[in-house]
mmCIF file of C-alpha atoms and ligand atoms in Angstrom:
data_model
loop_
_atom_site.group_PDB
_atom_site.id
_atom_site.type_symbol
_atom_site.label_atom_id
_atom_site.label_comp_id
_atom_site.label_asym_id
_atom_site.label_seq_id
_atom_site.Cartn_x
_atom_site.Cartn_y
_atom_site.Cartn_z
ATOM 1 C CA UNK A 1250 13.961 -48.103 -41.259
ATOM 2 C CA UNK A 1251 14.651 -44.453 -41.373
ATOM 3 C CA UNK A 1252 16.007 -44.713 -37.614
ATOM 4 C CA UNK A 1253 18.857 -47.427 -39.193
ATOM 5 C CA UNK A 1254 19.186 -45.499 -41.849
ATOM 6 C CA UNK A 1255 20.667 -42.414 -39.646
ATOM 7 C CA UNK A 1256 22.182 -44.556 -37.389
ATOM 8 C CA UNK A 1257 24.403 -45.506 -40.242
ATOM 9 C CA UNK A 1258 24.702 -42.353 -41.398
ATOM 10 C CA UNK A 1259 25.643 -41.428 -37.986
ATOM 11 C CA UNK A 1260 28.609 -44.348 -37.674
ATOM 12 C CA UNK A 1261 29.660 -43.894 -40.931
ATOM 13 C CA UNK A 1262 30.549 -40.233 -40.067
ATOM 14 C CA UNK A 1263 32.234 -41.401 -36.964
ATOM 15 C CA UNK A 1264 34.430 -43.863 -39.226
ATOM 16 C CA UNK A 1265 35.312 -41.542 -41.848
ATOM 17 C CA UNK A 1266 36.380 -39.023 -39.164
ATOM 18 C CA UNK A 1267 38.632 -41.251 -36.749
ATOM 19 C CA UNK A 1268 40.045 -42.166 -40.059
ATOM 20 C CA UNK A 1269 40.681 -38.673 -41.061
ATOM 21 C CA UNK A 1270 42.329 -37.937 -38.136
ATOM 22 C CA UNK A 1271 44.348 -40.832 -38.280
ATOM 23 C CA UNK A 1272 45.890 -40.175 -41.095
ATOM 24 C CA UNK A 1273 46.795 -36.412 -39.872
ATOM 25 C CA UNK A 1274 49.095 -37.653 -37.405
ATOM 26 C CA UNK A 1275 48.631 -37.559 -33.061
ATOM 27 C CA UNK A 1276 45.984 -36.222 -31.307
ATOM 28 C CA UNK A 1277 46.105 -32.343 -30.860
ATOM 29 C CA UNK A 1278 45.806 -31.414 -27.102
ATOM 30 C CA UNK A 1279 44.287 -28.167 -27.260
ATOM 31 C CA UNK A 1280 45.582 -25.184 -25.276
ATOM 32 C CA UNK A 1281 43.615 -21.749 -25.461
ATOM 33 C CA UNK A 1282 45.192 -19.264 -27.702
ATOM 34 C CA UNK A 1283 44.379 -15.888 -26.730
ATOM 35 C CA UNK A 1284 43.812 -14.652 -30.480
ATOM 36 C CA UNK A 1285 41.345 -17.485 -31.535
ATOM 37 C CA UNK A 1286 37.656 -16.699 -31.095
ATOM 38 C CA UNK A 1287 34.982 -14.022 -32.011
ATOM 39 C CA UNK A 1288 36.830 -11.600 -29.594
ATOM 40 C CA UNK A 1289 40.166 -12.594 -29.611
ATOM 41 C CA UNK A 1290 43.385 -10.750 -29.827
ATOM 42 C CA UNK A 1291 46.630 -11.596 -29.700
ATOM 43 C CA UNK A 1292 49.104 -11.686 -26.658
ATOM 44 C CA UNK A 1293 51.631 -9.132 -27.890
ATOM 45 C CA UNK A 1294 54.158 -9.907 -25.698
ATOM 46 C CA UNK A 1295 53.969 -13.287 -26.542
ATOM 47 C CA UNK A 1296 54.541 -12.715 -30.008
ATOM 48 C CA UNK A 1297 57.001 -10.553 -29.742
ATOM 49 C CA UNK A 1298 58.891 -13.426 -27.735
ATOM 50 C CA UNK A 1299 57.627 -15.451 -30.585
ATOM 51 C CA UNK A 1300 59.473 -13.503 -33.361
ATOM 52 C CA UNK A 1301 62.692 -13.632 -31.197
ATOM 53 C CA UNK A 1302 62.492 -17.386 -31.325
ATOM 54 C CA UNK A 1303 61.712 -17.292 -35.314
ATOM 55 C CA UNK A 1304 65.001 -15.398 -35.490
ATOM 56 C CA UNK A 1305 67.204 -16.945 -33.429
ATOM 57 C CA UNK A 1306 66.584 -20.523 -34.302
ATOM 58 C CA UNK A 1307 63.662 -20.980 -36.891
ATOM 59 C CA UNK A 1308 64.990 -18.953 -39.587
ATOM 60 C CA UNK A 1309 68.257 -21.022 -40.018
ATOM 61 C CA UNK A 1310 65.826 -23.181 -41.944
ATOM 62 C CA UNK A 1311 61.728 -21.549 -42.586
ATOM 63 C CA UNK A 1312 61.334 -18.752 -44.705
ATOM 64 C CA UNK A 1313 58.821 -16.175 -44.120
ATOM 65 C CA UNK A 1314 58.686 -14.699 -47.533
ATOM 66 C CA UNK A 1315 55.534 -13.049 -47.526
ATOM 67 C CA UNK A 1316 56.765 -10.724 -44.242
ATOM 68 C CA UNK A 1317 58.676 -6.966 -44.620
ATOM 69 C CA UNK A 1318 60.523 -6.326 -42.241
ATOM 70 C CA UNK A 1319 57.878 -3.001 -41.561
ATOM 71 C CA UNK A 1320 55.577 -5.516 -40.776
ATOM 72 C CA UNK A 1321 56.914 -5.670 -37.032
ATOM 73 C CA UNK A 1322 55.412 -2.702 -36.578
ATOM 74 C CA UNK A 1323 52.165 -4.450 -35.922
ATOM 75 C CA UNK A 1324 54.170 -6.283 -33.652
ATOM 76 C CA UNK A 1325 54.347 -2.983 -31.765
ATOM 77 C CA UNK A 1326 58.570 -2.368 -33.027
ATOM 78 C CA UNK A 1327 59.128 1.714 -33.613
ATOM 79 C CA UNK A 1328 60.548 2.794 -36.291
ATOM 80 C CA UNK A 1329 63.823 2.865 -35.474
ATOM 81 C CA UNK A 1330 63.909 -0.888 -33.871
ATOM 82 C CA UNK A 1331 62.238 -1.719 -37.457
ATOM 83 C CA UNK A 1332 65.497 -0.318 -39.390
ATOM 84 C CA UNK A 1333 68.068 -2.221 -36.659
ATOM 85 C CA UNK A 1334 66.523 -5.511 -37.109
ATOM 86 C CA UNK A 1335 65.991 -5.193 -41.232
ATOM 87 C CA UNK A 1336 70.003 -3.780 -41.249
ATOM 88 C CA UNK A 1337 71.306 -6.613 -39.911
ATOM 89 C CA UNK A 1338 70.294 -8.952 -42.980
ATOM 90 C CA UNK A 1339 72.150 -8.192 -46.295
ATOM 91 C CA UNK A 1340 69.657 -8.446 -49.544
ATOM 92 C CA UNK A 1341 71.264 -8.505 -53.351
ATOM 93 C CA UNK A 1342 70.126 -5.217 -55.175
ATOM 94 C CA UNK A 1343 71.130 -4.181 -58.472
ATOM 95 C CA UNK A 1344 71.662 -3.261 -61.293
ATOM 96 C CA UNK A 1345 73.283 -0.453 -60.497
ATOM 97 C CA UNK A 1346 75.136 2.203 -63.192
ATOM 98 C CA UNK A 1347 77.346 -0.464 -64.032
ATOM 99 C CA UNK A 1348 74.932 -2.886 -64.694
ATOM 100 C CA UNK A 1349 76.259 -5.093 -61.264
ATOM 101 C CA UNK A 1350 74.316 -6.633 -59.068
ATOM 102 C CA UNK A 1351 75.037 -5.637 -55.266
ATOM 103 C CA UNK A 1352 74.625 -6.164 -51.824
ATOM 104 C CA UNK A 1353 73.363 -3.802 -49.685
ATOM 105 C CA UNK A 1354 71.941 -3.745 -45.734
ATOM 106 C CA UNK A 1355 68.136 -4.639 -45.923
ATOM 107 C CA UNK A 1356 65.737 -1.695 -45.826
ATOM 108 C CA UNK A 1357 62.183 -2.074 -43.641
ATOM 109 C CA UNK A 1358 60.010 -2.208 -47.346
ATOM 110 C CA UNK A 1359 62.386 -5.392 -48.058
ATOM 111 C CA UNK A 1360 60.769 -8.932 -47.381
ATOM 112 C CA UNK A 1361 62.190 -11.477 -44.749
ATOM 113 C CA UNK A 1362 65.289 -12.587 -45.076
ATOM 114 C CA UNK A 1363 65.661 -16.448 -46.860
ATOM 115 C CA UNK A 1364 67.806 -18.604 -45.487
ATOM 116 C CA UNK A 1365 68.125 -20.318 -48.733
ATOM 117 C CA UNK A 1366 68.424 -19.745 -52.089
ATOM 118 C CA UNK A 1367 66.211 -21.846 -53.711
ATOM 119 C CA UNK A 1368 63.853 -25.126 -52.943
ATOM 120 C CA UNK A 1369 66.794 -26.707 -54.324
ATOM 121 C CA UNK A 1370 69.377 -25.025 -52.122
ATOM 122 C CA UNK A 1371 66.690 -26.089 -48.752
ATOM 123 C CA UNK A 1372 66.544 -29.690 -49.748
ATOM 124 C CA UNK A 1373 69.889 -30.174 -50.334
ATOM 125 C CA UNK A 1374 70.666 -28.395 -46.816
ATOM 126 C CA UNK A 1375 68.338 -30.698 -44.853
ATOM 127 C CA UNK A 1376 68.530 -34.392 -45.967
ATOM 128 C CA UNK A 1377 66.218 -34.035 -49.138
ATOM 129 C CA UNK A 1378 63.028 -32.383 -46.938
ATOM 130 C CA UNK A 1379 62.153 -29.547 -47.932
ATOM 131 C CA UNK A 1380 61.176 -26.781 -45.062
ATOM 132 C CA UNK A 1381 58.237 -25.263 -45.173
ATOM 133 C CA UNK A 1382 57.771 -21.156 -46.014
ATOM 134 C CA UNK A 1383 55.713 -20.536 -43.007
ATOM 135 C CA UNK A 1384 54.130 -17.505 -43.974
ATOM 136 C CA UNK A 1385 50.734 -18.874 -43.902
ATOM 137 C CA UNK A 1386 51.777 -21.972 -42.234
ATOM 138 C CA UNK A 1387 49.621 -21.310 -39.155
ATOM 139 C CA UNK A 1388 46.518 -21.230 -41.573
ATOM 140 C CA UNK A 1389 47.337 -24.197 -43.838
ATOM 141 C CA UNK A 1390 47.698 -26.659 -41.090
ATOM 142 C CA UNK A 1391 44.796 -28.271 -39.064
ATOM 143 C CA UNK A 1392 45.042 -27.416 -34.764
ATOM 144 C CA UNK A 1393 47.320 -24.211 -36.332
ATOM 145 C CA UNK A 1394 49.128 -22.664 -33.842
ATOM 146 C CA UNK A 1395 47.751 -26.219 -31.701
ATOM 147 C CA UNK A 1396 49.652 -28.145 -34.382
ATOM 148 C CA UNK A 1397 52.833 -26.118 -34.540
ATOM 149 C CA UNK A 1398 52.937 -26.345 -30.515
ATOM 150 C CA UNK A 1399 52.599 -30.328 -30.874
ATOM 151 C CA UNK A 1400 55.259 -30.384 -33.040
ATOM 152 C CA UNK A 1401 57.739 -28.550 -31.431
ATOM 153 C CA UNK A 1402 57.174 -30.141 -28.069
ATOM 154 C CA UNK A 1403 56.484 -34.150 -29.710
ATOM 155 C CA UNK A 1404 59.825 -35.551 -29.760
ATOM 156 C CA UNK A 1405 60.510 -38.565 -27.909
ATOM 157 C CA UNK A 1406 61.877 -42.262 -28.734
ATOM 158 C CA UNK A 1407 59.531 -44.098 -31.553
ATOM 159 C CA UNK A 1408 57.528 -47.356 -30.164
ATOM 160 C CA UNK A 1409 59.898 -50.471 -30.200
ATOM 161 C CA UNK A 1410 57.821 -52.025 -32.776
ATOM 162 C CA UNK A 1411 58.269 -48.961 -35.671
ATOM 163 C CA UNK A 1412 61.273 -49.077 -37.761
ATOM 164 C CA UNK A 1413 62.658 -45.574 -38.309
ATOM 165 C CA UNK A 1414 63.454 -44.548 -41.971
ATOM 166 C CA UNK A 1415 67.289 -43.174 -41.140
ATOM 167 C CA UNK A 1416 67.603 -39.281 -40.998
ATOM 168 C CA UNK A 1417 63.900 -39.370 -39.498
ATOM 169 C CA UNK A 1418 63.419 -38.510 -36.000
ATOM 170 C CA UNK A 1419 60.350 -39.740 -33.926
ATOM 171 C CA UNK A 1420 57.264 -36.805 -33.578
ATOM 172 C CA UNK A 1421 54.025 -37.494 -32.017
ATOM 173 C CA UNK A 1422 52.327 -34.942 -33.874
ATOM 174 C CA UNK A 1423 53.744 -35.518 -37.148
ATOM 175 C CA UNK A 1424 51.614 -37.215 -40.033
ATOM 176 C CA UNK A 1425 52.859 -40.184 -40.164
ATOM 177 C CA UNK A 1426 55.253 -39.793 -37.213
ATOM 178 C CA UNK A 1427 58.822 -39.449 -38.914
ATOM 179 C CA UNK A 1428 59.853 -36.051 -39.540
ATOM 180 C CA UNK A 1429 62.878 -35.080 -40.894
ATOM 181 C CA UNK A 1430 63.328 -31.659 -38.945
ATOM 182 C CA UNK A 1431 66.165 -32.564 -35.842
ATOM 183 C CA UNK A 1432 64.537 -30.859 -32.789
ATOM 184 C CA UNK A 1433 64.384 -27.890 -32.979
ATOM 185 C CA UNK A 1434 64.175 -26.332 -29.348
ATOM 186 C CA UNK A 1435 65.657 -27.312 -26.054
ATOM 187 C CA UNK A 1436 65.020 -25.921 -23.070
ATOM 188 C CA UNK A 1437 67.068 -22.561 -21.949
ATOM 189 C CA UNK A 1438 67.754 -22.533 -25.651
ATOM 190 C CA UNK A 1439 66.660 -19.156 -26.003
ATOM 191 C CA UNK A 1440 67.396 -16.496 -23.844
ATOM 192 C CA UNK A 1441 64.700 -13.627 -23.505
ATOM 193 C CA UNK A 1442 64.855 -9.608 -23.171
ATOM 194 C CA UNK A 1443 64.663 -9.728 -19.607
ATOM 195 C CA UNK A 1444 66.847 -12.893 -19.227
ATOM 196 C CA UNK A 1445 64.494 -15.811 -18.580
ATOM 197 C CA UNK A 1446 65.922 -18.503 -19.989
ATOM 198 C CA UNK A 1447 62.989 -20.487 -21.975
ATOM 199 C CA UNK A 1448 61.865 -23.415 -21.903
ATOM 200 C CA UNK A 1449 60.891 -25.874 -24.846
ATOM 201 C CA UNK A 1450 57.197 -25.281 -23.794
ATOM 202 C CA UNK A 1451 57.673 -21.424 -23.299
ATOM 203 C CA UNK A 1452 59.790 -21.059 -26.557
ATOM 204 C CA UNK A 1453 57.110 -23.433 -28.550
ATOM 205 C CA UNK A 1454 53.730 -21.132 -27.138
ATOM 206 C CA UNK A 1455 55.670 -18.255 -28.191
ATOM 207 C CA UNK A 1456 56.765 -18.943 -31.507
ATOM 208 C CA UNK A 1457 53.298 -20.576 -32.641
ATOM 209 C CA UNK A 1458 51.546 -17.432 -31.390
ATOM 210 C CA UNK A 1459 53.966 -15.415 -33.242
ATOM 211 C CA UNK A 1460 53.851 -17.588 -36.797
ATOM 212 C CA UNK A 1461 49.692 -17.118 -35.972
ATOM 213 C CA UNK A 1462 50.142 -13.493 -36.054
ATOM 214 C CA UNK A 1463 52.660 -13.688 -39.458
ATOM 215 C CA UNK A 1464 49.839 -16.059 -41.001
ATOM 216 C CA UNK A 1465 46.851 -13.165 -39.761
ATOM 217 C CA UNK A 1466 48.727 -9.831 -39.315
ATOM 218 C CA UNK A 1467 45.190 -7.980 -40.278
ATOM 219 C CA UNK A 1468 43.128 -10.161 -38.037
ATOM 220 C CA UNK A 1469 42.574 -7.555 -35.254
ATOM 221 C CA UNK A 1470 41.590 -4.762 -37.687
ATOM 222 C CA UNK A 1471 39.252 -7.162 -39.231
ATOM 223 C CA UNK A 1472 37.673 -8.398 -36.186
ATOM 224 C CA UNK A 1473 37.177 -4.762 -35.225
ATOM 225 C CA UNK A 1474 35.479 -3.850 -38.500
ATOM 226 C CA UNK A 1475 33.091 -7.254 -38.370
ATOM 227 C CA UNK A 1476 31.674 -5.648 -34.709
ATOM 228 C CA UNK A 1477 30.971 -2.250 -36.395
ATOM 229 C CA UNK A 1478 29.705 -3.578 -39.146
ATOM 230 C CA UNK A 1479 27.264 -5.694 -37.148
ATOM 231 C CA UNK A 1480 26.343 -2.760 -34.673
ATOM 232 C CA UNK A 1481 24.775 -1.148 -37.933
ATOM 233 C CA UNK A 1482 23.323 -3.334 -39.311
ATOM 234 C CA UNK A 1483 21.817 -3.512 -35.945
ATOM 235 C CA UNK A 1484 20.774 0.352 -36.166
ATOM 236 C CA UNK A 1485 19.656 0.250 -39.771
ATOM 237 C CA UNK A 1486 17.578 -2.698 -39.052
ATOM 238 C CA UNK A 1487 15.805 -0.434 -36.144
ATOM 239 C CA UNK A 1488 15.641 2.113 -38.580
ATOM 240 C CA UNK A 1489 14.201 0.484 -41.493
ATOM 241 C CA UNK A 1490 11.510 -0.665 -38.595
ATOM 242 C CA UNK A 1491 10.517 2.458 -37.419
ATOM 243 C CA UNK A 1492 10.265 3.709 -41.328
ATOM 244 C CA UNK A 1493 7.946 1.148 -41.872
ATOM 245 C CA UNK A 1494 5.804 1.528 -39.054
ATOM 246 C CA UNK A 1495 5.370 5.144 -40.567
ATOM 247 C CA UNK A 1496 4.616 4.099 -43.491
ATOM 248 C CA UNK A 1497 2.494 1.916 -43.059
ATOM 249 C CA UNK A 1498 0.522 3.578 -40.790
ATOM 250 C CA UNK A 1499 -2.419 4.691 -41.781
ATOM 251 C CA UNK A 1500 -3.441 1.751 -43.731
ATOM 252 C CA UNK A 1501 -5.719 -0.127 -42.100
HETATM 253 C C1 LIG B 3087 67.691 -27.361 -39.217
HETATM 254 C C2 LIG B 3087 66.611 -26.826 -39.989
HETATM 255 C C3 LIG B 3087 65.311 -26.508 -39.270
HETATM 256 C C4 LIG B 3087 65.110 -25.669 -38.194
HETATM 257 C C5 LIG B 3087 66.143 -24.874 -37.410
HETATM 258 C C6 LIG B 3087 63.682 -25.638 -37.971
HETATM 259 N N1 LIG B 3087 63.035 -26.459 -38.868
HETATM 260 FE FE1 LIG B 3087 61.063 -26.850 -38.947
HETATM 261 N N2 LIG B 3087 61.328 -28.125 -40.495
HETATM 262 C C7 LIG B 3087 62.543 -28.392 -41.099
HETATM 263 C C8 LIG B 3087 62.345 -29.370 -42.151
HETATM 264 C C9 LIG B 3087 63.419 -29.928 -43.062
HETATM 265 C C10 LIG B 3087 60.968 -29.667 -42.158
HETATM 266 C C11 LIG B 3087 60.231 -30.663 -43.087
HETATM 267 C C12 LIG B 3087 60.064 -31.949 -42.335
HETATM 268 C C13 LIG B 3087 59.501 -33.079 -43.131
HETATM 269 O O1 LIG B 3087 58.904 -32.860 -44.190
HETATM 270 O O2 LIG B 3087 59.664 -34.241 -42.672
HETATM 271 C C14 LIG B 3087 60.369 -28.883 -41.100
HETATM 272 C C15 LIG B 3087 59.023 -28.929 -40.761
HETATM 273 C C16 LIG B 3087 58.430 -28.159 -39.772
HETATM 274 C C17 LIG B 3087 57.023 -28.209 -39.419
HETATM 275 C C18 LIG B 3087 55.979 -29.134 -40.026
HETATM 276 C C19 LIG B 3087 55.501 -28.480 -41.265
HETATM 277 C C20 LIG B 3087 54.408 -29.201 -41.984
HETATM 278 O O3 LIG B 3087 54.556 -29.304 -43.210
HETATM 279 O O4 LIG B 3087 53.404 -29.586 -41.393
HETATM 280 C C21 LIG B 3087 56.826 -27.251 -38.450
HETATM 281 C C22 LIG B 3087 55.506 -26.910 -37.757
HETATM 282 C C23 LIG B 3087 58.093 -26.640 -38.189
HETATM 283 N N3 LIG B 3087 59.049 -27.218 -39.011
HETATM 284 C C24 LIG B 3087 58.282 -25.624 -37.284
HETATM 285 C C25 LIG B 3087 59.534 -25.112 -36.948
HETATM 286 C C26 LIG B 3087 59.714 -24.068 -35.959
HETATM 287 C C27 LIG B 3087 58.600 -23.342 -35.226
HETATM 288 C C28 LIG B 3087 61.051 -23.867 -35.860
HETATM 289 C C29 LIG B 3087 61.757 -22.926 -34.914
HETATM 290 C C30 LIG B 3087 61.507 -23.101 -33.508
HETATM 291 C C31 LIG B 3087 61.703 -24.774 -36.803
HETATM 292 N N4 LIG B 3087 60.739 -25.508 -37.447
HETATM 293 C C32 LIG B 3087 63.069 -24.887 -36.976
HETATM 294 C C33 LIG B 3087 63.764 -27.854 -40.758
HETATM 295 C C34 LIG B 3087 63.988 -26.987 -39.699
#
């Protein structure tokens, strides 16, 4: 009795899962990300690749609102290469003495850049769909940076029996398969510092590494801390021993 009674626990599970995953769209193929893991830490030249990619094409559309542009610092930018890329991006300041509103060249303590003004203003821009602030987009999603990789790379021609809602384009990864973003790499698209031309593969592995690194900025820091933190509790635990043993020593 009890075994059936697992075993139907145990199938039940199964169902509930496969349904689950269903419902989140294509199987993830998994790649190894160098951040992920106990250890891990991020490929910095790969992110930094990444963030080119987020500029040249990804930011037409995705906000990043919860970025400054100082953050690239952890991204290994000086000072100086901070200031270019935040001066190229104009932000609205204001009031100034006249009470007017202003623009000005953005400093490194201003946020990211939005390519629109408003949900409104993003919907309107891209068929009714709204694209998503990917600030933490790397964290919200299952797979992460698995999931952002599948999407980028999962465009192809829908099966011959699925009507396509028009506007929609065909994703493997997608819930539901019909996404409304266009593709949005190709390869040689982008052209990088040392002038490889990427690929859709390349540009997708770097971007998702870099929009892993926007969604955990801290996470090397924090990693870093956990190990110390574990190391004394390690000691203390020795210590706390040997105290004991003192203690308790003469008591028979
Ligand atoms: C032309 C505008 C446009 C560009 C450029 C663009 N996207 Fe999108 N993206 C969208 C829209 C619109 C959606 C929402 C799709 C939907 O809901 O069907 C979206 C959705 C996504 C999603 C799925 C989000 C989710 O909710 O699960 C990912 C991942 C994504 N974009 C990544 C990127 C990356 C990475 C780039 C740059 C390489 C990029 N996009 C460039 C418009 C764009």
């Amino acid at each position: 009795m009890k075994k059936k009674l697992i075993g139907f626990m145990v199938a039940a599970a199964l169902c509930l899962g496969g349904a689950a995953h269903a419902e989140e769209g294509g199987k993830l193929a998994h790649q190894y990300w160098p951040e992920r893991g106990v250890f891990g830490k991020y490929d910095m030249a790969s992110v930094q690749r990444g963030f080119q990619v987020y500029r040249e094409v990804c930011s037409n559309c995705h906000s990043l609102k919860l970025m400054s542009y100082r953050d690239l610092k952890g991204l290994g930018y000086t000072d100086a290469q901070v200031k270019a890329v935040a001066s190229a991006y104009t932000v609205q300041d204001g009031p100034n003495d006249e009470g007017e509103m202003f623009d000005r060249p953005a400093r490194p303590s201003d946020r990211f850049h939005s390519p629109f003004a408003n949900d409104k203003a993003a919907r309107a821009a891209n068929g009714g769909a709204l694209p998503p602030d990917m600030s933490l987009l790397a964290n919200a999603r299952p797979g992460g940076p698995d999931y952002i990789y599948g999407i980028l790379t999962g465009y192809g021609t829908a099966p011959a029996d699925v009507k396509m809602t028009p506007g929609l384009y065909w994703n493997d990864t997608f819930p539901g398969h019909q996404i409304a973003m266009p593709q949005p790499l190709s390869d040689g698209q982008v052209t990088y510092s040392n002038g490889d031309a990427a690929s859709t593969q390349q540009a997708a592995r770097d971007v998702a590494q870099f929009l892993d690194w926007a969604s955990n900025p801290h996470m090397e820091a924090r990693k870093a801390m956990g190990i110390k933190v574990i190391l004394f509790m390690l000691f203390f635990v020795g210590i706390m021993r040997a105290a004991k043993r003192k203690v308790w020593a003469d008591v028979h």
